[in-house]
Amino acid sequence: MKIKKTQVCIIGSGPAGLLLSQLLHNEGIDSIILDRQTRERIEARIRAGVLETGTVEALEEAGVGDRLHAEGLPHSGFDLSFNGDHHRIDIAGLTGKQVMVYGQTEVTKDLIKRRLAQGCEIIFSVNNVEPHDVIQAKPKVRYTKDGETVEIECDFIAGCDGFHGVARQAIPADILKTYERVYPFGWLGVLTERPPVAEELIYAHHERGFALCSMRSKTRSRYYIQCAAEDDVADWSDDRFWDELVIRIGEDTAKHLLRGPSFEKSIAPLRSFVAEPMRYGNLFLAGDAAHIVPPTGAKGLNLAVSDVRILSRALIDFYKNRNATYLENYSATCLRRVWKAERFSWFMSTMLHQFPDFSPFEKKMQRAEFDHIAGSETASRSLAENYAGLPLE
Ligand code: RFL
Ligand code: PHB
């Protein structure tokens, strides 16, 4: 069996794994990244679009801030719409912060390019990845590639392999506790090469279901509508999608909508999920491997980045000062922040979607939430603070 050695073996070449590798490299710590997908598949995934200030800072620290600042769109607010009534959340005015609209696809491309240029070993298209001896001083990760079995000896394993990864499974069932809520609907998302309908994002509650107007650039728009969980993308022609979006965002807004052919169309399920603890021995989980939020608060990618900031600091302190305190506190530190983001994402999702089993009372509660936010600067500020991103610790 072929043997490789590194300090930190990272499973998963998504934003969490790539950023972790880069932040460690900045301090002279070596890592190898494994991913079961090809580079092409990873760079083609269309996912999140809104970066918190802290995420932008972490990407700058990682040395990939140039294109982000040249092409990203700073946003200082967004629109909440409820059955045609509007309330602008003035993020900048209420918090002094902005968010940046820049696609996760671009973040991933920038990080892969930089890591490879610096000679990092990212091994794509691997199979049968298995963490071993995770509670021993020298844990190992075994995988196969092109028929050959390889073992990586390391000090630490970072499980950055997303919700469907293998790292979380290495934590024994009697230690791992999971919390989950599956929402009874999905999001149908469309990308089109047309300027966005408005300068800022619009989150819309409508009797026929939620809608979101987002963007990737001044010429490329990203739209979502709530659909049935069991819907098939094939049932949604472009015309059917646009007609439904127009109804949900209302005629006044839709006057400015430029319809175009979709070049990406997919349905994502909505889920809230947390796995505790996020550390077992020398195995550390980060990002979607440990938790999932419904996308309504734009928190998924940002949470992955904040985990990695906390983990990289802990590992750096261990290697530089032989201080393991931050590693020991990793799970508790992350989970405090994770649960707050779970709360916010659940709250936004609950206020803005149509739930098939909601009673007239619960529908009145949704309206009252909107009215409360629209009528109270304090409530608006609370929402803006969460949206712009809570402090790291
Ligand atoms: P990722 O991006 O899922 O990366 C995990 C990587 O691990 C690899 N992998 C394995 N490698 C080796 N062996 C195995 N056994 C492996 N299993 C998996 C995968 O190939 C992949 O490359 O996790 P990470 O880095 O934690 O980043 C998290 C973010 O990607 C995620 O939170 C967000 O994209 C969530 N999310 C969205 N968030 C938003 O804020 N706004 C959105 O609009 C939004 N849309 C989405 C999303 C997530 C989706 N998923 C997970 C299916 C849409 C979708 C479809
Ligand atoms: C996106 O642009 O993909 C996006 C933006 C905001 C969200 C979710 C997704 O809350």
Short mmCIF file of C-alpha atoms and ligand atoms in Angstrom, two decimals:
data_model
loop_
_atom_site.label_atom_id
_atom_site.label_comp_id
_atom_site.label_asym_id
_atom_site.label_seq_id
_atom_site.Cartn_x
_atom_site.Cartn_y
_atom_site.Cartn_z
CA MET A 1 0.00 0.00 0.00
CA LYS A 2 1.30 3.43 -0.91
CA ILE A 3 1.86 5.76 2.09
CA LYS A 4 1.74 9.56 2.07
CA LYS A 5 2.33 11.94 4.96
CA THR A 6 0.95 15.35 5.82
CA GLN A 7 0.05 17.40 8.90
CA VAL A 8 -3.67 17.85 8.18
CA CYS A 9 -5.61 15.57 5.83
CA ILE A 10 -8.66 17.41 4.52
CA ILE A 11 -11.58 15.40 3.15
CA GLY A 12 -13.58 17.53 0.71
CA SER A 13 -12.57 20.22 -1.75
CA GLY A 14 -15.56 22.51 -1.27
CA PRO A 15 -15.20 26.03 0.15
CA ALA A 16 -14.58 24.71 3.69
CA GLY A 17 -11.76 22.31 2.76
CA LEU A 18 -10.06 24.67 0.32
CA LEU A 19 -10.14 27.67 2.62
CA LEU A 20 -8.85 25.63 5.56
CA SER A 21 -5.94 24.38 3.44
CA GLN A 22 -5.08 27.95 2.37
CA LEU A 23 -5.27 29.49 5.86
CA LEU A 24 -3.02 26.69 7.21
CA HIS A 25 -0.57 27.11 4.32
CA ASN A 26 -0.30 30.84 5.14
CA GLU A 27 1.22 29.75 8.48
CA GLY A 28 3.43 27.03 7.04
CA ILE A 29 1.15 24.07 7.88
CA ASP A 30 0.95 21.35 5.25
CA SER A 31 -2.25 19.64 4.08
CA ILE A 32 -3.51 17.24 1.42
CA ILE A 33 -7.09 17.58 0.10
CA LEU A 34 -9.13 14.60 -1.15
CA ASP A 35 -12.33 14.86 -3.16
CA ARG A 36 -14.45 12.20 -4.80
CA GLN A 37 -15.44 14.53 -7.65
CA THR A 38 -13.47 15.85 -10.62
CA ARG A 39 -12.24 19.45 -10.60
CA GLU A 40 -14.64 20.20 -13.48
CA ARG A 41 -17.68 18.93 -11.53
CA ILE A 42 -16.69 20.87 -8.42
CA GLU A 43 -16.20 24.09 -10.38
CA ALA A 44 -19.55 23.72 -12.13
CA ARG A 45 -21.71 23.50 -8.98
CA ILE A 46 -24.07 26.47 -8.62
CA ARG A 47 -24.88 27.20 -4.99
CA ALA A 48 -24.76 30.17 -2.63
CA GLY A 49 -24.43 33.83 -3.57
CA VAL A 50 -24.25 36.13 -0.52
CA LEU A 51 -21.02 36.58 1.50
CA GLU A 52 -20.94 38.13 4.97
CA THR A 53 -18.23 40.71 5.77
CA GLY A 54 -16.36 38.11 7.86
CA THR A 55 -16.39 35.71 4.91
CA VAL A 56 -14.97 38.40 2.63
CA GLU A 57 -12.21 39.09 5.21
CA ALA A 58 -11.34 35.39 5.40
CA LEU A 59 -11.10 35.19 1.60
CA GLU A 60 -8.86 38.27 1.56
CA GLU A 61 -6.67 36.60 4.18
CA ALA A 62 -6.57 33.55 1.93
CA GLY A 63 -5.21 35.74 -0.88
CA VAL A 64 -8.24 35.46 -3.16
CA GLY A 65 -9.71 38.92 -2.55
CA ASP A 66 -8.73 40.56 -5.85
CA ARG A 67 -11.31 39.08 -8.23
CA LEU A 68 -13.87 39.08 -5.42
CA HIS A 69 -13.51 42.86 -5.04
CA ALA A 70 -13.29 43.51 -8.79
CA GLU A 71 -16.37 41.48 -9.74
CA GLY A 72 -18.40 41.14 -6.52
CA LEU A 73 -21.34 43.44 -5.87
CA PRO A 74 -21.47 45.09 -2.41
CA HIS A 75 -25.07 45.26 -1.14
CA SER A 76 -26.22 47.56 1.62
CA GLY A 77 -29.79 46.32 1.92
CA PHE A 78 -32.53 44.01 0.63
CA ASP A 79 -36.28 44.04 0.21
CA LEU A 80 -38.75 41.96 2.22
CA SER A 81 -42.10 41.64 0.49
CA PHE A 82 -45.25 40.19 2.05
CA ASN A 83 -48.31 39.73 -0.18
CA GLY A 84 -47.31 42.90 -2.07
CA ASP A 85 -46.30 45.06 0.93
CA HIS A 86 -42.62 46.01 1.02
CA HIS A 87 -40.09 46.74 3.76
CA ARG A 88 -36.44 47.48 3.01
CA ILE A 89 -33.86 46.09 5.44
CA ASP A 90 -31.18 48.78 5.45
CA ILE A 91 -28.24 46.54 6.40
CA ALA A 92 -25.66 49.34 6.21
CA GLY A 93 -27.77 51.90 8.10
CA LEU A 94 -28.75 49.43 10.83
CA THR A 95 -25.43 47.60 11.32
CA GLY A 96 -22.70 49.62 9.57
CA LYS A 97 -21.92 46.49 7.51
CA GLN A 98 -22.48 45.36 3.93
CA VAL A 99 -22.73 41.94 2.32
CA MET A 100 -21.10 40.94 -0.96
CA VAL A 101 -22.88 39.18 -3.81
CA TYR A 102 -20.29 36.82 -5.35
CA GLY A 103 -21.08 33.23 -6.29
CA GLN A 104 -19.78 30.23 -4.38
CA THR A 105 -18.78 28.82 -7.78
CA GLU A 106 -16.32 31.71 -8.21
CA VAL A 107 -15.04 31.40 -4.62
CA THR A 108 -14.29 27.72 -5.25
CA LYS A 109 -12.57 28.39 -8.59
CA ASP A 110 -10.39 31.13 -7.04
CA LEU A 111 -9.36 28.89 -4.12
CA ILE A 112 -8.59 25.81 -6.26
CA LYS A 113 -6.49 27.92 -8.63
CA ARG A 114 -4.46 29.44 -5.80
CA ARG A 115 -3.97 26.19 -3.90
CA LEU A 116 -2.75 24.35 -7.02
CA ALA A 117 -0.48 27.26 -8.01
CA GLN A 118 1.19 26.98 -4.59
CA GLY A 119 1.79 23.27 -5.08
CA CYS A 120 -0.91 21.93 -2.75
CA GLU A 121 -1.81 18.34 -3.46
CA ILE A 122 -5.55 18.24 -4.23
CA ILE A 123 -6.39 14.68 -5.23
CA PHE A 124 -9.62 14.61 -7.22
CA SER A 125 -11.75 11.58 -8.22
CA VAL A 126 -10.82 9.45 -5.21
CA ASN A 127 -13.00 6.54 -4.02
CA ASN A 128 -13.65 4.69 -0.77
CA VAL A 129 -12.33 7.44 1.51
CA GLU A 130 -12.13 6.12 5.10
CA PRO A 131 -10.84 7.85 8.22
CA HIS A 132 -9.00 5.42 10.58
CA ASP A 133 -7.60 5.61 14.13
CA VAL A 134 -9.20 9.02 14.65
CA ILE A 135 -8.71 8.87 18.43
CA GLN A 136 -5.05 7.86 18.08
CA ALA A 137 -2.13 10.31 17.98
CA LYS A 138 -1.50 9.50 14.28
CA PRO A 139 -4.83 9.12 12.50
CA LYS A 140 -4.96 7.89 8.90
CA VAL A 141 -7.15 8.35 5.86
CA ARG A 142 -7.31 5.54 3.32
CA TYR A 143 -8.67 5.91 -0.22
CA THR A 144 -8.44 4.33 -3.63
CA LYS A 145 -7.60 6.00 -6.90
CA ASP A 146 -7.16 4.30 -10.27
CA GLY A 147 -7.36 0.92 -8.55
CA GLU A 148 -4.55 1.66 -6.07
CA THR A 149 -5.07 1.94 -2.28
CA VAL A 150 -3.28 4.83 -0.58
CA GLU A 151 -2.93 5.66 3.12
CA ILE A 152 -2.29 9.18 4.37
CA GLU A 153 -0.71 9.48 7.81
CA CYS A 154 -1.42 12.77 9.52
CA ASP A 155 -1.83 14.61 12.83
CA PHE A 156 -5.41 15.73 12.23
CA ILE A 157 -8.29 14.93 9.87
CA ALA A 158 -10.65 17.72 8.78
CA GLY A 159 -14.03 16.41 7.65
CA CYS A 160 -15.09 19.06 5.11
CA ASP A 161 -16.96 16.58 2.94
CA GLY A 162 -20.46 18.04 3.02
CA PHE A 163 -23.74 16.58 4.22
CA HIS A 164 -23.37 13.28 2.31
CA GLY A 165 -19.71 12.77 3.27
CA VAL A 166 -18.04 9.98 5.26
CA ALA A 167 -16.25 11.92 8.01
CA ARG A 168 -19.30 12.34 10.27
CA GLN A 169 -19.85 8.56 10.14
CA ALA A 170 -16.48 8.02 11.83
CA ILE A 171 -18.01 9.37 15.06
CA PRO A 172 -19.56 6.43 16.99
CA ALA A 173 -23.35 6.42 17.09
CA ASP A 174 -23.44 6.56 20.90
CA ILE A 175 -21.45 9.82 20.85
CA LEU A 176 -22.94 11.58 17.83
CA LYS A 177 -26.24 13.36 18.42
CA THR A 178 -28.13 14.78 15.47
CA TYR A 179 -30.99 17.28 15.27
CA GLU A 180 -33.01 17.58 12.09
CA ARG A 181 -35.97 19.26 10.51
CA VAL A 182 -36.95 18.57 6.91
CA TYR A 183 -39.19 21.21 5.29
CA PRO A 184 -42.16 20.04 3.23
CA PHE A 185 -41.06 21.87 0.05
CA GLY A 186 -38.03 22.66 -2.13
CA TRP A 187 -36.52 25.58 -4.03
CA LEU A 188 -36.51 25.61 -7.80
CA GLY A 189 -33.58 27.80 -8.91
CA VAL A 190 -32.88 29.33 -12.31
CA LEU A 191 -29.85 31.18 -13.68
CA THR A 192 -30.25 33.43 -16.69
CA GLU A 193 -27.98 35.79 -18.61
CA ARG A 194 -30.16 38.86 -18.04
CA PRO A 195 -29.71 41.90 -15.77
CA PRO A 196 -31.39 41.44 -12.35
CA VAL A 197 -34.96 42.70 -11.86
CA ALA A 198 -33.80 45.10 -9.11
CA GLU A 199 -30.51 46.36 -7.69
CA GLU A 200 -31.07 44.60 -4.36
CA LEU A 201 -32.28 41.11 -3.46
CA ILE A 202 -36.01 40.60 -2.94
CA TYR A 203 -37.36 37.96 -0.51
CA ALA A 204 -41.09 37.57 -1.17
CA HIS A 205 -43.84 35.82 0.79
CA HIS A 206 -46.87 35.13 -1.43
CA GLU A 207 -50.03 33.05 -1.10
CA ARG A 208 -48.74 30.78 -3.88
CA GLY A 209 -45.34 30.35 -2.20
CA PHE A 210 -42.00 32.02 -1.54
CA ALA A 211 -39.89 33.69 -4.25
CA LEU A 212 -36.35 35.13 -4.20
CA CYS A 213 -34.77 37.48 -6.74
CA SER A 214 -30.99 37.33 -6.54
CA MET A 215 -28.10 37.81 -8.93
CA ARG A 216 -24.56 36.82 -9.78
CA SER A 217 -23.51 40.02 -11.62
CA LYS A 218 -25.04 43.08 -13.29
CA THR A 219 -25.88 40.90 -16.29
CA ARG A 220 -26.68 37.54 -14.70
CA SER A 221 -29.71 36.86 -12.48
CA ARG A 222 -30.52 34.05 -10.06
CA TYR A 223 -34.17 33.45 -9.17
CA TYR A 224 -35.81 30.88 -6.90
CA ILE A 225 -39.39 29.86 -6.24
CA GLN A 226 -40.74 27.51 -3.59
CA CYS A 227 -41.97 24.29 -5.22
CA ALA A 228 -43.31 20.94 -4.02
CA ALA A 229 -40.55 18.69 -2.63
CA GLU A 230 -41.54 15.97 -5.08
CA ASP A 231 -41.60 18.25 -8.18
CA ASP A 232 -39.45 17.28 -11.15
CA VAL A 233 -37.37 19.96 -12.92
CA ALA A 234 -38.76 18.61 -16.20
CA ASP A 235 -42.25 19.81 -15.11
CA TRP A 236 -40.99 23.38 -14.99
CA SER A 237 -40.54 24.87 -18.48
CA ASP A 238 -38.89 28.29 -18.54
CA ASP A 239 -42.26 29.88 -19.39
CA ARG A 240 -43.98 28.22 -16.45
CA PHE A 241 -41.18 29.39 -14.14
CA TRP A 242 -41.31 33.03 -15.31
CA ASP A 243 -45.12 33.17 -15.17
CA GLU A 244 -45.09 31.90 -11.59
CA LEU A 245 -42.29 34.27 -10.52
CA VAL A 246 -44.20 37.27 -11.93
CA ILE A 247 -47.27 36.40 -9.86
CA ARG A 248 -45.24 35.99 -6.65
CA ILE A 249 -43.16 39.17 -6.89
CA GLY A 250 -46.13 41.26 -8.03
CA GLU A 251 -46.75 43.28 -11.16
CA ASP A 252 -45.01 46.46 -10.01
CA THR A 253 -41.70 44.67 -9.53
CA ALA A 254 -42.23 42.32 -12.48
CA LYS A 255 -42.49 45.33 -14.84
CA HIS A 256 -38.67 45.37 -14.71
CA LEU A 257 -38.19 41.61 -15.09
CA LEU A 258 -36.21 40.52 -18.14
CA ARG A 259 -37.01 36.91 -18.96
CA GLY A 260 -34.31 34.86 -20.62
CA PRO A 261 -33.49 31.24 -21.38
CA SER A 262 -32.35 29.42 -18.23
CA PHE A 263 -28.91 27.86 -18.38
CA GLU A 264 -29.16 26.17 -15.01
CA LYS A 265 -32.31 24.86 -13.41
CA SER A 266 -32.40 22.63 -10.33
CA ILE A 267 -34.47 21.77 -7.27
CA ALA A 268 -32.85 21.81 -3.80
CA PRO A 269 -34.51 20.29 -0.73
CA LEU A 270 -34.72 22.41 2.44
CA ARG A 271 -33.36 21.03 5.68
CA SER A 272 -32.13 22.14 9.11
CA PHE A 273 -29.56 19.74 10.58
CA VAL A 274 -26.91 19.84 13.31
CA ALA A 275 -24.49 17.10 14.39
CA GLU A 276 -22.90 17.32 17.85
CA PRO A 277 -20.05 17.21 18.76
CA MET A 278 -18.05 18.64 15.84
CA ARG A 279 -14.85 17.03 17.14
CA TYR A 280 -14.04 13.41 17.94
CA GLY A 281 -10.42 12.75 18.90
CA ASN A 282 -8.30 14.16 16.10
CA LEU A 283 -11.20 14.39 13.65
CA PHE A 284 -12.79 17.83 13.20
CA LEU A 285 -15.99 18.42 11.20
CA ALA A 286 -16.52 21.76 9.41
CA GLY A 287 -19.24 23.17 7.15
CA ASP A 288 -22.08 21.08 5.70
CA ALA A 289 -20.48 17.91 7.11
CA ALA A 290 -21.67 19.10 10.52
CA HIS A 291 -24.72 21.24 9.81
CA ILE A 292 -27.23 22.28 7.16
CA VAL A 293 -29.45 25.37 7.10
CA PRO A 294 -32.31 26.13 4.71
CA PRO A 295 -30.97 28.76 2.25
CA THR A 296 -33.46 31.49 3.20
CA GLY A 297 -30.96 33.30 5.45
CA ALA A 298 -28.01 32.85 3.04
CA LYS A 299 -26.02 31.27 5.86
CA GLY A 300 -24.75 27.87 4.55
CA LEU A 301 -21.50 28.96 2.93
CA ASN A 302 -20.88 31.64 5.56
CA LEU A 303 -21.15 29.09 8.38
CA ALA A 304 -18.70 26.80 6.60
CA VAL A 305 -16.26 29.72 6.45
CA SER A 306 -16.69 30.66 10.12
CA ASP A 307 -16.06 27.02 11.22
CA VAL A 308 -12.87 27.02 9.18
CA ARG A 309 -11.70 30.34 10.63
CA ILE A 310 -12.14 28.92 14.13
CA LEU A 311 -10.49 25.60 13.20
CA SER A 312 -7.52 27.17 11.41
CA ARG A 313 -6.81 29.42 14.40
CA ALA A 314 -6.96 26.43 16.74
CA LEU A 315 -4.61 24.34 14.57
CA ILE A 316 -2.20 27.24 14.12
CA ASP A 317 -2.08 27.81 17.88
CA PHE A 318 -1.41 24.11 18.37
CA TYR A 319 1.47 23.97 15.88
CA LYS A 320 3.00 27.34 16.86
CA ASN A 321 2.58 27.26 20.64
CA ARG A 322 1.74 23.62 21.38
CA ASN A 323 -1.44 24.94 22.92
CA ALA A 324 -4.41 22.57 22.43
CA THR A 325 -6.98 24.67 24.31
CA TYR A 326 -8.61 26.08 21.18
CA LEU A 327 -8.76 22.61 19.61
CA GLU A 328 -10.46 21.33 22.76
CA ASN A 329 -12.98 24.17 22.64
CA TYR A 330 -13.54 23.92 18.86
CA SER A 331 -16.86 22.08 18.95
CA ALA A 332 -18.42 24.22 21.69
CA THR A 333 -17.19 27.48 20.09
CA CYS A 334 -18.59 26.58 16.67
CA LEU A 335 -21.86 25.15 17.92
CA ARG A 336 -22.84 28.34 19.78
CA ARG A 337 -22.64 30.24 16.51
CA VAL A 338 -24.13 27.39 14.45
CA TRP A 339 -27.28 27.25 16.58
CA LYS A 340 -27.80 31.02 16.21
CA ALA A 341 -27.54 30.70 12.42
CA GLU A 342 -29.91 27.71 12.57
CA ARG A 343 -32.40 29.85 14.50
CA PHE A 344 -32.18 32.71 12.02
CA SER A 345 -32.49 30.46 8.96
CA TRP A 346 -35.44 28.61 10.49
CA PHE A 347 -37.11 31.92 11.42
CA MET A 348 -36.70 33.43 7.92
CA SER A 349 -37.89 30.18 6.30
CA THR A 350 -40.91 29.95 8.60
CA MET A 351 -41.97 33.56 8.03
CA LEU A 352 -41.59 33.54 4.26
CA HIS A 353 -42.81 30.14 2.94
CA GLN A 354 -46.21 28.55 2.53
CA PHE A 355 -46.49 25.49 4.78
CA PRO A 356 -49.14 23.00 3.62
CA ASP A 357 -50.12 22.18 7.22
CA PHE A 358 -50.26 25.74 8.62
CA SER A 359 -53.53 26.70 10.30
CA PRO A 360 -55.12 30.15 9.86
CA PHE A 361 -53.55 31.05 13.23
CA GLU A 362 -50.03 30.22 12.04
CA LYS A 363 -50.60 32.23 8.85
CA LYS A 364 -51.58 35.21 11.00
CA MET A 365 -48.32 34.71 12.95
CA GLN A 366 -46.35 34.94 9.69
CA ARG A 367 -48.04 38.23 8.85
CA ALA A 368 -47.51 39.53 12.39
CA GLU A 369 -43.77 38.76 12.13
CA PHE A 370 -43.56 40.82 8.96
CA ASP A 371 -45.58 43.68 10.48
CA HIS A 372 -43.42 43.64 13.59
CA ILE A 373 -40.22 43.90 11.55
CA ALA A 374 -41.66 46.55 9.24
CA GLY A 375 -42.87 48.62 12.19
CA SER A 376 -39.86 48.35 14.47
CA GLU A 377 -36.33 49.59 13.87
CA THR A 378 -35.16 47.31 16.69
CA ALA A 379 -36.66 44.24 15.01
CA SER A 380 -35.24 45.30 11.63
CA ARG A 381 -31.81 45.77 13.20
CA SER A 382 -31.93 42.32 14.78
CA LEU A 383 -32.71 40.81 11.37
CA ALA A 384 -30.01 42.90 9.65
CA GLU A 385 -27.42 41.92 12.29
CA ASN A 386 -28.04 38.23 11.71
CA TYR A 387 -28.09 38.62 7.92
CA ALA A 388 -24.83 40.59 7.84
CA GLY A 389 -23.22 37.99 10.11
CA LEU A 390 -22.77 37.57 13.87
CA PRO A 391 -19.32 37.94 15.45
CA LEU A 392 -17.05 34.90 15.17
CA GLU A 393 -17.20 34.15 18.89
P1 RFL B 1 -19.56 21.25 0.03
O1 RFL B 1 -19.55 22.45 -0.82
O2 RFL B 1 -20.71 20.31 -0.10
O3 RFL B 1 -18.21 20.45 -0.29
C1 RFL B 1 -17.99 19.14 0.16
C2 RFL B 1 -17.00 18.47 -0.76
O4 RFL B 1 -16.75 17.15 -0.26
C3 RFL B 1 -16.75 16.23 -1.34
N1 RFL B 1 -17.10 14.90 -0.80
C4 RFL B 1 -16.22 13.90 -0.65
N2 RFL B 1 -14.91 13.82 -0.92
C5 RFL B 1 -14.30 12.65 -0.66
N3 RFL B 1 -14.94 11.55 -0.15
C6 RFL B 1 -16.25 11.59 0.13
N4 RFL B 1 -16.88 10.53 0.63
C7 RFL B 1 -16.94 12.81 -0.11
N5 RFL B 1 -18.23 13.21 0.04
C8 RFL B 1 -18.30 14.47 -0.37
C9 RFL B 1 -17.77 16.79 -2.31
O5 RFL B 1 -17.54 16.32 -3.64
C10 RFL B 1 -17.53 18.30 -2.18
O6 RFL B 1 -16.61 18.77 -3.13
O7 RFL B 1 -19.42 21.60 1.59
P2 RFL B 1 -18.73 22.84 2.36
O8 RFL B 1 -17.33 23.04 1.85
O9 RFL B 1 -18.99 22.60 3.78
O10 RFL B 1 -19.52 24.15 1.88
C11 RFL B 1 -20.84 24.35 2.28
C12 RFL B 1 -21.61 25.04 1.17
O11 RFL B 1 -21.37 24.40 -0.06
C13 RFL B 1 -23.10 25.01 1.47
O12 RFL B 1 -23.37 25.36 2.83
C14 RFL B 1 -23.94 25.95 0.63
O13 RFL B 1 -23.69 25.84 -0.74
C15 RFL B 1 -25.40 25.61 0.91
N6 RFL B 1 -26.23 25.96 -0.17
C16 RFL B 1 -26.60 27.24 -0.27
N7 RFL B 1 -26.20 28.11 0.69
C17 RFL B 1 -26.53 29.41 0.62
O14 RFL B 1 -26.13 30.19 1.48
N8 RFL B 1 -27.31 29.85 -0.44
C18 RFL B 1 -27.73 28.98 -1.46
O15 RFL B 1 -28.38 29.39 -2.40
C19 RFL B 1 -27.40 27.62 -1.38
N9 RFL B 1 -27.78 26.75 -2.34
C20 RFL B 1 -26.66 24.99 -1.14
C21 RFL B 1 -27.42 25.42 -2.23
C22 RFL B 1 -26.32 23.63 -1.04
C23 RFL B 1 -26.74 22.69 -1.97
N10 RFL B 1 -26.37 21.28 -1.75
C24 RFL B 1 -25.50 20.92 -0.65
C25 RFL B 1 -26.82 20.18 -2.44
C26 RFL B 1 -27.83 24.50 -3.19
C27 RFL B 1 -27.50 23.14 -3.08
C28 RFL B 1 -27.95 22.20 -4.17
C1 PHB B 2 -28.35 33.10 -4.20
O1 PHB B 2 -28.06 34.12 -4.85
O2 PHB B 2 -28.14 31.96 -4.65
C2 PHB B 2 -28.97 33.24 -2.87
C3 PHB B 2 -29.07 34.49 -2.30
C4 PHB B 2 -29.68 34.63 -1.06
C5 PHB B 2 -30.17 33.52 -0.41
C6 PHB B 2 -30.06 32.25 -0.97
C7 PHB B 2 -29.46 32.11 -2.22
O3 PHB B 2 -30.77 33.66 0.80
#
